[in-house]
mmCIF file of C-alpha atoms in Angstrom:
data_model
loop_
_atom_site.group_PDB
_atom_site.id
_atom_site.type_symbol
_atom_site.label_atom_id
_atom_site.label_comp_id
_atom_site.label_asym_id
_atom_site.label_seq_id
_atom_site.Cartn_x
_atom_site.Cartn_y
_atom_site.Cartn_z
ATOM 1 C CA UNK A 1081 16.740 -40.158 -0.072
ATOM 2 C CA UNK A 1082 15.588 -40.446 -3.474
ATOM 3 C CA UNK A 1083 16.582 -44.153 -3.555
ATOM 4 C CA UNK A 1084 13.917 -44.681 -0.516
ATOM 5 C CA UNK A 1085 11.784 -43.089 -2.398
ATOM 6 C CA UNK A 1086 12.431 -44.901 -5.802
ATOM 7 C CA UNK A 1087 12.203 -48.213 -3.360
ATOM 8 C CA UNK A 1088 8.724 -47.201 -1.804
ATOM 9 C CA UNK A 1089 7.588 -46.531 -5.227
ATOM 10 C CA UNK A 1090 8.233 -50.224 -6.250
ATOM 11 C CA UNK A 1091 6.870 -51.669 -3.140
ATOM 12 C CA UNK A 1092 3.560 -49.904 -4.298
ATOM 13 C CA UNK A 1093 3.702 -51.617 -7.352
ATOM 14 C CA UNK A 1094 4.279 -54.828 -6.101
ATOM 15 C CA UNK A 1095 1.026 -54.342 -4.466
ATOM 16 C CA UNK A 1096 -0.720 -53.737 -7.124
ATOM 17 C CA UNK A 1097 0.733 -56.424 -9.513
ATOM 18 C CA UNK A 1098 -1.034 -58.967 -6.819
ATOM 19 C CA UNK A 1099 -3.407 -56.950 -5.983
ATOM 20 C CA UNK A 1100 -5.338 -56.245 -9.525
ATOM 21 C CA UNK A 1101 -8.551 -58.531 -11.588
ATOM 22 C CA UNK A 1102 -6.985 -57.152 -14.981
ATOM 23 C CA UNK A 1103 -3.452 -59.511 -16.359
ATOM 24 C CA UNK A 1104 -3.639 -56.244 -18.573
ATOM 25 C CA UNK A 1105 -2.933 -53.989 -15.624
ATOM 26 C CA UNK A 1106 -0.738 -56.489 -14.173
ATOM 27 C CA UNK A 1107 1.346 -56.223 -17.325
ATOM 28 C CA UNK A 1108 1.891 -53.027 -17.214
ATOM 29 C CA UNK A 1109 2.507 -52.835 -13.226
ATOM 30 C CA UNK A 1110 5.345 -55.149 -14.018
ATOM 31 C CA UNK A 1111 6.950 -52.828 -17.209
ATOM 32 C CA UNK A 1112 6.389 -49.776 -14.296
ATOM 33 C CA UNK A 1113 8.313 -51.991 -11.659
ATOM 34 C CA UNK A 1114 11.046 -52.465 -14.013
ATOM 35 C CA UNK A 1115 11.361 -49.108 -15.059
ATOM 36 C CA UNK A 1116 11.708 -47.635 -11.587
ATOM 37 C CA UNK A 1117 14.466 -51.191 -11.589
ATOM 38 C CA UNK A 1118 16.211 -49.836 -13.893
ATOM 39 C CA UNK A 1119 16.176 -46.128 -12.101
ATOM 40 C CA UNK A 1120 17.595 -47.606 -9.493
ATOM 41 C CA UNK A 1121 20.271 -49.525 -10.958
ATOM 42 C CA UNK A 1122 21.097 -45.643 -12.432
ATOM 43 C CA UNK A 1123 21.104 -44.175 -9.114
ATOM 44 C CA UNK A 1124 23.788 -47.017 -7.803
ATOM 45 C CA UNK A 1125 26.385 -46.059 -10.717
ATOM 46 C CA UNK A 1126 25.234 -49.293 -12.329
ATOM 47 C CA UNK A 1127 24.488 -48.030 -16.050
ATOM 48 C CA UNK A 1128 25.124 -51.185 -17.787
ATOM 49 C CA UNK A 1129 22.555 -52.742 -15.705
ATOM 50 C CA UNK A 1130 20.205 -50.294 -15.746
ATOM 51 C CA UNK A 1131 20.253 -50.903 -19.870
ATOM 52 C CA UNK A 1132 19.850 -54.572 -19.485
ATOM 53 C CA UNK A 1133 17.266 -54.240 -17.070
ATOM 54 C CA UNK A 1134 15.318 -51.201 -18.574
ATOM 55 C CA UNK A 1135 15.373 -53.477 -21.815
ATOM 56 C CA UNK A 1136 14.607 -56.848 -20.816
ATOM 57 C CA UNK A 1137 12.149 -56.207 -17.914
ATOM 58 C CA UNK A 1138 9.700 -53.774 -19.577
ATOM 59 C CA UNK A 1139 10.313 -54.563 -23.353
ATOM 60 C CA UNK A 1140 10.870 -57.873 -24.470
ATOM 61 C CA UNK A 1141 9.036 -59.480 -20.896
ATOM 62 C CA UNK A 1142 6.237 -56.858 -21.149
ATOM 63 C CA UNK A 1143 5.704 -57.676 -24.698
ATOM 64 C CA UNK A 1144 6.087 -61.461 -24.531
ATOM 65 C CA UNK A 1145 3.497 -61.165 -21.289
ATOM 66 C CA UNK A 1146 1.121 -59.579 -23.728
ATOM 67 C CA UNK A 1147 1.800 -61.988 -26.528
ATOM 68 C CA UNK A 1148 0.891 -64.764 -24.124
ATOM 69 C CA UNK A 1149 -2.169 -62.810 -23.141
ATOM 70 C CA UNK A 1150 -3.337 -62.485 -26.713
ATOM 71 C CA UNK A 1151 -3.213 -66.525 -26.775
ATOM 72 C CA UNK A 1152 -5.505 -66.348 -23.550
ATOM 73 C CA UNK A 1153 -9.016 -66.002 -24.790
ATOM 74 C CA UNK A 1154 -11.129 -63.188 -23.966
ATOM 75 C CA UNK A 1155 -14.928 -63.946 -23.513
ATOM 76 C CA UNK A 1156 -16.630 -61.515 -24.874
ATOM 77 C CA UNK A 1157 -20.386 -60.856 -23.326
ATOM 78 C CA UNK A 1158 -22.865 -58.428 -25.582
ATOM 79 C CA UNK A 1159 -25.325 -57.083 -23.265
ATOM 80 C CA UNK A 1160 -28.886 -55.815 -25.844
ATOM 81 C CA UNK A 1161 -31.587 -54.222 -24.463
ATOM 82 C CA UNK A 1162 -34.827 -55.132 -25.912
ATOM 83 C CA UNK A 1163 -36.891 -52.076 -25.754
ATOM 84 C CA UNK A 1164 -35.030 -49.840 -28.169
ATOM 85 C CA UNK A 1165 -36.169 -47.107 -27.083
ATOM 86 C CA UNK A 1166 -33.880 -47.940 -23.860
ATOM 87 C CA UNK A 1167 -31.096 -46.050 -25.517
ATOM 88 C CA UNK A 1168 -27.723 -47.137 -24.086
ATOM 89 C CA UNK A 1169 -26.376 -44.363 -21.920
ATOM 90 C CA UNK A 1170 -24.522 -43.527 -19.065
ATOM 91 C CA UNK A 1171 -27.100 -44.141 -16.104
ATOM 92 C CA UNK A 1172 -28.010 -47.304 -18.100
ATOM 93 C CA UNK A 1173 -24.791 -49.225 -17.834
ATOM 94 C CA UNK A 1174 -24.170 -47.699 -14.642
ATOM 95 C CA UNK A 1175 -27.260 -49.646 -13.626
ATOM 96 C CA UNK A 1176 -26.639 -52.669 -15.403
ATOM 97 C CA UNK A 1177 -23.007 -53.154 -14.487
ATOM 98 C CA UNK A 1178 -24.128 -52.430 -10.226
ATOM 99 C CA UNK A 1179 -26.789 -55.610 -11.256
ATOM 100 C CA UNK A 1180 -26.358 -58.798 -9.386
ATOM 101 C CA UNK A 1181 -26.249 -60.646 -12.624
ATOM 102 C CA UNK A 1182 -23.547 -58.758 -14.562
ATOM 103 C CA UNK A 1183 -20.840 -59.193 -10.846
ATOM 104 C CA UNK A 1184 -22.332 -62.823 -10.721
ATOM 105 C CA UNK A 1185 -21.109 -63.246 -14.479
ATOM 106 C CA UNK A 1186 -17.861 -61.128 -13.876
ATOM 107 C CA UNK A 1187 -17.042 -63.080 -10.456
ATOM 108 C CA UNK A 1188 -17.806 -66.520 -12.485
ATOM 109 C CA UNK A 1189 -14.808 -65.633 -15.086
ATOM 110 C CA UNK A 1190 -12.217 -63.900 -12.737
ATOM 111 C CA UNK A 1191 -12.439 -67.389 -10.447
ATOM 112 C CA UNK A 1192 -11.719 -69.234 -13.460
ATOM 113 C CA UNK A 1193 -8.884 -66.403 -14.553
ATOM 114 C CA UNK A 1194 -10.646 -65.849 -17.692
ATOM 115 C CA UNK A 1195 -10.658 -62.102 -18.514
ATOM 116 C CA UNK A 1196 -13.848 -60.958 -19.782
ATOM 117 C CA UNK A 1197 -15.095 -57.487 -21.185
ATOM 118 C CA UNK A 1198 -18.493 -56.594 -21.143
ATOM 119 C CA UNK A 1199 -19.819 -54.383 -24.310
ATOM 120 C CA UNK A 1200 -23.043 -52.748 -24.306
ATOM 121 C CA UNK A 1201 -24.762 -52.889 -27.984
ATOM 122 C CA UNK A 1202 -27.016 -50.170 -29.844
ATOM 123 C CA UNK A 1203 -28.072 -53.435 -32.172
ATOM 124 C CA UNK A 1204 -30.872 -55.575 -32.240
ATOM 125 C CA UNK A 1205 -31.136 -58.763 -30.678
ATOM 126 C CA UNK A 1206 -31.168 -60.920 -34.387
ATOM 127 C CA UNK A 1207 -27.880 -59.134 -35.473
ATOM 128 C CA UNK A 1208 -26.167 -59.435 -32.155
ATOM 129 C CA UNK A 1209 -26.573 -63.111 -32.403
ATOM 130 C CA UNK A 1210 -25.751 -63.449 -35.614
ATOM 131 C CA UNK A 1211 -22.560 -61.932 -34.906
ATOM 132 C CA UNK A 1212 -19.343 -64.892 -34.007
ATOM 133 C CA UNK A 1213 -17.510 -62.273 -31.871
ATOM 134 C CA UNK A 1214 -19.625 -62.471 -28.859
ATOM 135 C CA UNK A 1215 -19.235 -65.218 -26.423
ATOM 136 C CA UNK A 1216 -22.696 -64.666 -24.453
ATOM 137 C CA UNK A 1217 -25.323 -62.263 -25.136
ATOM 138 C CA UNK A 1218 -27.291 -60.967 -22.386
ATOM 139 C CA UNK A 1219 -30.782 -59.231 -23.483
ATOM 140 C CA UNK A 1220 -32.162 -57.112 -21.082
ATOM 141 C CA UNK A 1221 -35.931 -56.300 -21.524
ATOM 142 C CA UNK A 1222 -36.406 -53.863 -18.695
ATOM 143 C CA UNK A 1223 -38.045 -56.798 -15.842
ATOM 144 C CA UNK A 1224 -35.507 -60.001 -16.466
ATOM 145 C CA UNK A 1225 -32.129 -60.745 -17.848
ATOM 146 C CA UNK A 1226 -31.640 -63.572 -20.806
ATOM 147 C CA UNK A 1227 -28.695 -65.074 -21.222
ATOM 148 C CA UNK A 1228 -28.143 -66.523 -24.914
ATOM 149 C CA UNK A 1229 -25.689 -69.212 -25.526
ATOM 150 C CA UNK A 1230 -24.612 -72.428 -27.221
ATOM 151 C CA UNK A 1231 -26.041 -75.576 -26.741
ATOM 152 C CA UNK A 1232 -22.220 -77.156 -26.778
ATOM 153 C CA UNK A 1233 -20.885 -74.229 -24.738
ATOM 154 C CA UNK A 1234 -19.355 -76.032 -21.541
ATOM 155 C CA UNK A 1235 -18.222 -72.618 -20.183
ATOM 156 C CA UNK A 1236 -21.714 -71.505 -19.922
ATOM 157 C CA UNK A 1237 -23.275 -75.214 -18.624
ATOM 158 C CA UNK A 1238 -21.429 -74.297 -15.518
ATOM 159 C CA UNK A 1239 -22.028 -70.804 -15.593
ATOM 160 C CA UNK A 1240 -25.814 -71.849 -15.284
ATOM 161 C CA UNK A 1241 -24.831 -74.307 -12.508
ATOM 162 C CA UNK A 1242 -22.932 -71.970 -10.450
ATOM 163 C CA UNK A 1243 -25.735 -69.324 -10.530
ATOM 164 C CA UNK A 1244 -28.520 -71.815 -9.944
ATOM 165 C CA UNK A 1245 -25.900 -73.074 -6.888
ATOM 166 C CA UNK A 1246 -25.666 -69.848 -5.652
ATOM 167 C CA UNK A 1247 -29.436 -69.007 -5.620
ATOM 168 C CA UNK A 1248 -29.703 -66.129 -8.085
ATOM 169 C CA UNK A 1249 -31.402 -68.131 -10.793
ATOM 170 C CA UNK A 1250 -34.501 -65.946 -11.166
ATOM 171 C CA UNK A 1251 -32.767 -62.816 -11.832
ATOM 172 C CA UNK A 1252 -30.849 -64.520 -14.829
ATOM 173 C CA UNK A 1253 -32.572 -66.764 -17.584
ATOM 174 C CA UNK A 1254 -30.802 -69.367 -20.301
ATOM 175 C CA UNK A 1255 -31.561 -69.791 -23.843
ATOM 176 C CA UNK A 1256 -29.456 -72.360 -25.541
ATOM 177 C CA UNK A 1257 -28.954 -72.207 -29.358
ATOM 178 C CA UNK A 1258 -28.043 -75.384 -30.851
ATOM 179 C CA UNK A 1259 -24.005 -74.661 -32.230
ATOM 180 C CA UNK A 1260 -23.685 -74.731 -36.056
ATOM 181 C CA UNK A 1261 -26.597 -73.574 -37.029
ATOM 182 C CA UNK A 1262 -27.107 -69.409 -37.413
ATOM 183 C CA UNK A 1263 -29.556 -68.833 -34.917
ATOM 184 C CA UNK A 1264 -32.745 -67.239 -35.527
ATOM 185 C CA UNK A 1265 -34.745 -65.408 -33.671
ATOM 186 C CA UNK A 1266 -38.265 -67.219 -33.996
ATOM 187 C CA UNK A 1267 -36.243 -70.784 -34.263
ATOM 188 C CA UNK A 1268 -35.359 -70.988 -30.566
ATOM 189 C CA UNK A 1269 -35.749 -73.499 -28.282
ATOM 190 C CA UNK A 1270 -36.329 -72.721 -24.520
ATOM 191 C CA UNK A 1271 -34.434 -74.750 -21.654
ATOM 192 C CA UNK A 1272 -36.234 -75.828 -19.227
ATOM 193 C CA UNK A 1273 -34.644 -76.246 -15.692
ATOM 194 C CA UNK B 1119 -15.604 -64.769 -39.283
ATOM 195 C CA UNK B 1120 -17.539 -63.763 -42.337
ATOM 196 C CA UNK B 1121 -20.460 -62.124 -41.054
ATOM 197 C CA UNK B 1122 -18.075 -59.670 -38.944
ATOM 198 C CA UNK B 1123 -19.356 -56.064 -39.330
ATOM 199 C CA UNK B 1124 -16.438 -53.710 -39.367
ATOM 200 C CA UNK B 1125 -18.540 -51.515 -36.313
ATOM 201 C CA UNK B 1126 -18.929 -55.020 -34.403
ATOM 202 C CA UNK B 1127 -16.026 -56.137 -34.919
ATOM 203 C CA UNK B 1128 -13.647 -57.194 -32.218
ATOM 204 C CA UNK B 1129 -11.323 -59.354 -33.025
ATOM 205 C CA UNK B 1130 -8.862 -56.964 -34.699
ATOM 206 C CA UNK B 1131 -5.816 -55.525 -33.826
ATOM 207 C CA UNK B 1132 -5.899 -52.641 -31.282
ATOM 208 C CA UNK B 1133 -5.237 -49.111 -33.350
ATOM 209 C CA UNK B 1134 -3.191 -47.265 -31.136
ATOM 210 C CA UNK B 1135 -0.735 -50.383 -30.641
ATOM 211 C CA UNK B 1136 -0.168 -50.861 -33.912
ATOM 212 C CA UNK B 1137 0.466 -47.014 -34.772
ATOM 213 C CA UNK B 1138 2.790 -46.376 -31.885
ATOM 214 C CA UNK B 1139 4.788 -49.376 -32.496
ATOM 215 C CA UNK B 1140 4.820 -48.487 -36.020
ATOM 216 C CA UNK B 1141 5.988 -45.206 -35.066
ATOM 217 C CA UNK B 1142 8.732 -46.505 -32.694
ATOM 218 C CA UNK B 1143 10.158 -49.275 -34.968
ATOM 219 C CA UNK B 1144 13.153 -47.261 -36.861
ATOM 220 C CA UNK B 1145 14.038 -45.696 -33.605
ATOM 221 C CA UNK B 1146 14.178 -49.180 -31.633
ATOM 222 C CA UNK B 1147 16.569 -50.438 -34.460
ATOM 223 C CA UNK B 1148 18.287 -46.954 -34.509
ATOM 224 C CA UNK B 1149 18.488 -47.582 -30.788
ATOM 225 C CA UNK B 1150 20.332 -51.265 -30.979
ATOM 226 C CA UNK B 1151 22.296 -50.209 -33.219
ATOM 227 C CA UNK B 1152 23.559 -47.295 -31.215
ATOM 228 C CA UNK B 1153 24.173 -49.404 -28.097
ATOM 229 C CA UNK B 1154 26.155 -51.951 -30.216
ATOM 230 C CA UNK B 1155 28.714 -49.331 -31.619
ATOM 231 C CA UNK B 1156 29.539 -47.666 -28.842
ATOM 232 C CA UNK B 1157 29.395 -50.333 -26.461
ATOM 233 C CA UNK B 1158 33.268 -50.181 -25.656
ATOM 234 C CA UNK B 1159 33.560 -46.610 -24.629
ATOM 235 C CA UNK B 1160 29.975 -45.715 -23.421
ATOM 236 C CA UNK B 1161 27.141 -48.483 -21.402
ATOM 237 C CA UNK B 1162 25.747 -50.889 -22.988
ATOM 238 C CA UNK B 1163 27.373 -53.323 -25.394
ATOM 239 C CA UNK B 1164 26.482 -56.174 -27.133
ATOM 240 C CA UNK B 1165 24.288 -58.050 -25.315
ATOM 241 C CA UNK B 1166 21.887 -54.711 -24.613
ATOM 242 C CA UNK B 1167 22.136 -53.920 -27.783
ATOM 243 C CA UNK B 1168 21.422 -57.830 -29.039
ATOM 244 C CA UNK B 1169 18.260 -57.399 -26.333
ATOM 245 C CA UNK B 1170 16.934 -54.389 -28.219
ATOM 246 C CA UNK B 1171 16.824 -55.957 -32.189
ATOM 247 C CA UNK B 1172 15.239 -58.840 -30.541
ATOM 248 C CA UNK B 1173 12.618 -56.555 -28.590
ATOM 249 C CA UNK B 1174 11.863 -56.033 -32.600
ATOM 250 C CA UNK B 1175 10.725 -59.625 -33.314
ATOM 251 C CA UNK B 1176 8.291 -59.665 -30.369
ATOM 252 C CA UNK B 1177 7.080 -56.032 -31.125
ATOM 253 C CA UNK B 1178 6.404 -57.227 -34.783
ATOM 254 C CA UNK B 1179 4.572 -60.185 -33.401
ATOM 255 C CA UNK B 1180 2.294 -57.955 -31.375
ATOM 256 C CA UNK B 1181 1.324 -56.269 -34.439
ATOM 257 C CA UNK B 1182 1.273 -58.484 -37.012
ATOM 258 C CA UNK B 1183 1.067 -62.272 -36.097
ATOM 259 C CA UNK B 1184 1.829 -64.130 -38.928
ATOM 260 C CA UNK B 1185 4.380 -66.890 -38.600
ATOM 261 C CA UNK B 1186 6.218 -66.067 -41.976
ATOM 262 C CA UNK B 1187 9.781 -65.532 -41.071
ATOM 263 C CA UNK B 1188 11.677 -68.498 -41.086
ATOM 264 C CA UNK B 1189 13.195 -69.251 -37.344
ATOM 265 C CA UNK B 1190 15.536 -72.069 -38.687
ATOM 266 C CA UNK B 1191 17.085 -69.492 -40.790
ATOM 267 C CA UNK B 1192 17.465 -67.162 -37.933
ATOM 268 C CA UNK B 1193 18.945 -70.051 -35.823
ATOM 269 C CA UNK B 1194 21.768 -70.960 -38.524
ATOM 270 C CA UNK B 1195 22.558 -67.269 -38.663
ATOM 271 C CA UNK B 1196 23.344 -66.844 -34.793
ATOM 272 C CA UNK B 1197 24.653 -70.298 -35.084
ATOM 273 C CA UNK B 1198 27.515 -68.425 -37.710
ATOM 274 C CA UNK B 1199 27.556 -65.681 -35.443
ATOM 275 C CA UNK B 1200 28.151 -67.779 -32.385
ATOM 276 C CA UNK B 1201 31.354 -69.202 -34.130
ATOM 277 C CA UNK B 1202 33.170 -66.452 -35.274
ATOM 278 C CA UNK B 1203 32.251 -65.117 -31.509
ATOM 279 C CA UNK B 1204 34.607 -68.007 -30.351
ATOM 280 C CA UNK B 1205 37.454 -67.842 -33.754
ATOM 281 C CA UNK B 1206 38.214 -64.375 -33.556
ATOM 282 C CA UNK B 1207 39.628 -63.517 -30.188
ATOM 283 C CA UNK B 1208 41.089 -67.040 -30.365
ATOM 284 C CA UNK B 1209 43.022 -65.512 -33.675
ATOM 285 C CA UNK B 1210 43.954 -62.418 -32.377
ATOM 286 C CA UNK B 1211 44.382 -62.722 -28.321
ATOM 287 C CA UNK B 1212 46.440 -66.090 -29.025
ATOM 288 C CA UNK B 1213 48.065 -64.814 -31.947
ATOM 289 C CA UNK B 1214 48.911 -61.588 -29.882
ATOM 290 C CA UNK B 1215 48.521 -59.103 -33.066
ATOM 291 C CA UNK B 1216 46.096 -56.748 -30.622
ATOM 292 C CA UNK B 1217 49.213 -56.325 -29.136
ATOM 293 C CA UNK B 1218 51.444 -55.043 -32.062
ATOM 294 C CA UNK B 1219 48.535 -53.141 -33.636
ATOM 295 C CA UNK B 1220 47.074 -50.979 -30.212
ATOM 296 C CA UNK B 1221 45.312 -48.694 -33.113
ATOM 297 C CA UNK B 1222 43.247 -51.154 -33.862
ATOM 298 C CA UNK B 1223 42.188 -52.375 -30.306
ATOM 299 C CA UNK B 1224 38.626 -50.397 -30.514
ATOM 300 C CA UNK B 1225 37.795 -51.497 -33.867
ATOM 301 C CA UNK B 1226 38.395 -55.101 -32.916
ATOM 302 C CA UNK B 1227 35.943 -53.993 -29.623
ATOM 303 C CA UNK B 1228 33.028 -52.844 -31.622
ATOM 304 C CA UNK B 1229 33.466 -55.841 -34.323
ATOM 305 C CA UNK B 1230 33.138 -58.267 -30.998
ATOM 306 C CA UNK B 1231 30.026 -56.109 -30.033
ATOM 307 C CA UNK B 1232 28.467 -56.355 -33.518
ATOM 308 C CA UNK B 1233 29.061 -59.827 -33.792
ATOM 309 C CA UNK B 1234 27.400 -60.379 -29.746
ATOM 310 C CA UNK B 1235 24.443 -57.805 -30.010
ATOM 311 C CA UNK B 1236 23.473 -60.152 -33.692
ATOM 312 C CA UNK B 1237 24.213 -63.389 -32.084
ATOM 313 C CA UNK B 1238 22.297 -61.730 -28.704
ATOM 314 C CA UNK B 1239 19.340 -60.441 -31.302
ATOM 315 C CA UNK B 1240 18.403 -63.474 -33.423
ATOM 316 C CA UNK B 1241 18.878 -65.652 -30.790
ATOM 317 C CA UNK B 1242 15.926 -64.205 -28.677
ATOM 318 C CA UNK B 1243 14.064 -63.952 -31.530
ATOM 319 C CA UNK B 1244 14.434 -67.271 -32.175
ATOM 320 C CA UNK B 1245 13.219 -67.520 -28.627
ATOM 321 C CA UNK B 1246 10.770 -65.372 -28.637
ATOM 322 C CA UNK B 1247 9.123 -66.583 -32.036
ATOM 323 C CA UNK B 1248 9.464 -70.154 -30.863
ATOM 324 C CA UNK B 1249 7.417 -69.182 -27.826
ATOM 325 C CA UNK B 1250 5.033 -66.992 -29.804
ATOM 326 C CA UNK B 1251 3.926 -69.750 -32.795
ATOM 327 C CA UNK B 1252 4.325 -72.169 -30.521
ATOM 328 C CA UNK B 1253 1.378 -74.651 -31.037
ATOM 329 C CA UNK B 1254 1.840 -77.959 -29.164
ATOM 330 C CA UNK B 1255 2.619 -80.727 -30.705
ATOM 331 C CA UNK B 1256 2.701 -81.137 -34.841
ATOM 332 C CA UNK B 1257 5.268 -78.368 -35.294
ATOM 333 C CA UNK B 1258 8.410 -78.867 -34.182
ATOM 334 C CA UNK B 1259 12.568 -77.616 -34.620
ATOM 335 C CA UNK B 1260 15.257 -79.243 -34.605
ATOM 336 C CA UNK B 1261 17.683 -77.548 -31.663
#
């Protein structure tokens, strides 16, 4: 009995190992499926294996997964608002994360199996950009959505292309900063499409 | 990286990784350890317990990613290792001394396990560090 249920259990996480956006969550679907392995191995009077299995399949794989994972690079988009008074709460990102832009930008780096994380920032615009650890900034003042990004950045030439492609390019706006240089606020240049 | 604001910053490692496996570390090795030396009477053995010192390397990797130990080293240990492995139940099997000496039989078990789980140990974490550093071409080892 409890082995059908041990069984089911695994067949669930199978699922969701395919079935999840996240490696992260895959990674740890994969340490649960060994566990629940290793139960069963237990529940079989096969001890030795359970050990080998328990071991292997959700230490050194899940940690080797999530070595590999740290190679993978993580884009990291900075959403501002421009209005500071727009204080970044709840209701806010709620908003902003149901946008058509921000699932345009999300489904543009899960079809290219890129994760991506999405922070929402409480600093002006200058500083945001000033700051290396941010892949993309997106300013939001209120009306429109501009994206900020590197004149060399190839990732984000086709992320322009794809949304122009797909028809959405009025509810998203490119600025390109030339790379190298620490970007400026007034010292911008404007893209014209 | 030298403009990075310590509330901006992203890049670091994640806190509550690097506390729990900090936390866990003595235990793991406690752990290997444990399954090594009483391999012949209880499960486990040698090659679990090899698995868990090697879970080590990778867990120090997550932390702490600096490629200072030196994996040739490791390799010429469990190189050693891998030889006695082969010369000592060659000397006493085909010798037959286990068989005069039947005190001794579990003591020559656990020194078998020791000298697996190390072999076992380094060599994933040879593996595993190989993998981890791993950065095309450039750097290479000698196998």
């Amino acid at each position: 009995m409890i082995e059908i249920l041990v069984l089911l259990t695994m067949g669930f996480f199978v699922v969701m190992i395919i079935h999840t956006n996240q490696m992260r969550l895959a990674i740890v679907y994969l340490a649960v499926f060994s566990l629940l392995a290793a139960l069963l191995y237990l529940l079989y009077a096969a001890p030795e294996l359970a050990i080998a299995e328990g071991i292997i399949g959700s230490g050194i794989v899940t940690l080797l997964y999530l070595a590999a994972l740290k190679k993978n690079r993580v884009y990291t988009v900075g959403v501002v608002s421009i209005p500071s008074r727009l204080k970044v709460e709840d209701h806010y990102m709620y908003t902003l994360e149901g946008s058509e832009a921000l699932k345009d930008i999300r489904d543009f780096f899960v079809r290219r199996e890129v994760e991506v994380q999405v922070v929402f920032l409480d600093i002006p615009l200058e500083r945001a950009l000033d700051n290396t650890a941010y892949d993309l900034i997106l300013s939001d003042d209120g009306k429109q959505i501009t994206a900020h990004t590197d004149e060399d950045n190839y990732v984000m030439v086709e992320l322009e292309l794809m949304i122009q492609m797909r028809g959405f390019g009025g509810s998203i706006q490119f600025q390109r900063t030339s790379a190298g240089t620490i970007p400026t606020h007034g010292a911008k240049k404007e893209a014209t499409e | 990286m030298d403009n990075y604001d310590s509330l901006d910053d992203l890049g670091e490692e994640s806190l509550v990784i690097q506390l729990m496996i900090g936390l866990l570390y003595p235990f793991m090795l406690l752990f290997g350890f444990y399954i090594i030396v009483n391999g012949h009477y209880t499960p486990g053995g040698g090659f679990q317990g090899g698995s868990v010192l090697a879970t080590l390397f990778v867990a120090r990797y997550v932390v702490f990613p600096v490629d200072d130990t030196d994996s040739e080293v490791l390799h010429t240990i469990q190189k050693i290792f891998l030889a006695f492995i082969v010369l000592i139940p060659m000397a006493v099997l085909f010798t037959e001394v286990i068989h005069q000496l039947p005190r001794w039989q579990s003591a020559y078990l656990t020194l078998m396990d020791i000298l697996i789980g190390v072999q076992v140990g380094f060599g994933l974490g040879v593996a595993v560090l190989r993998f981890a550093f791993f950065q095309g071409v450039g750097k290479t080892w000698h196998l």
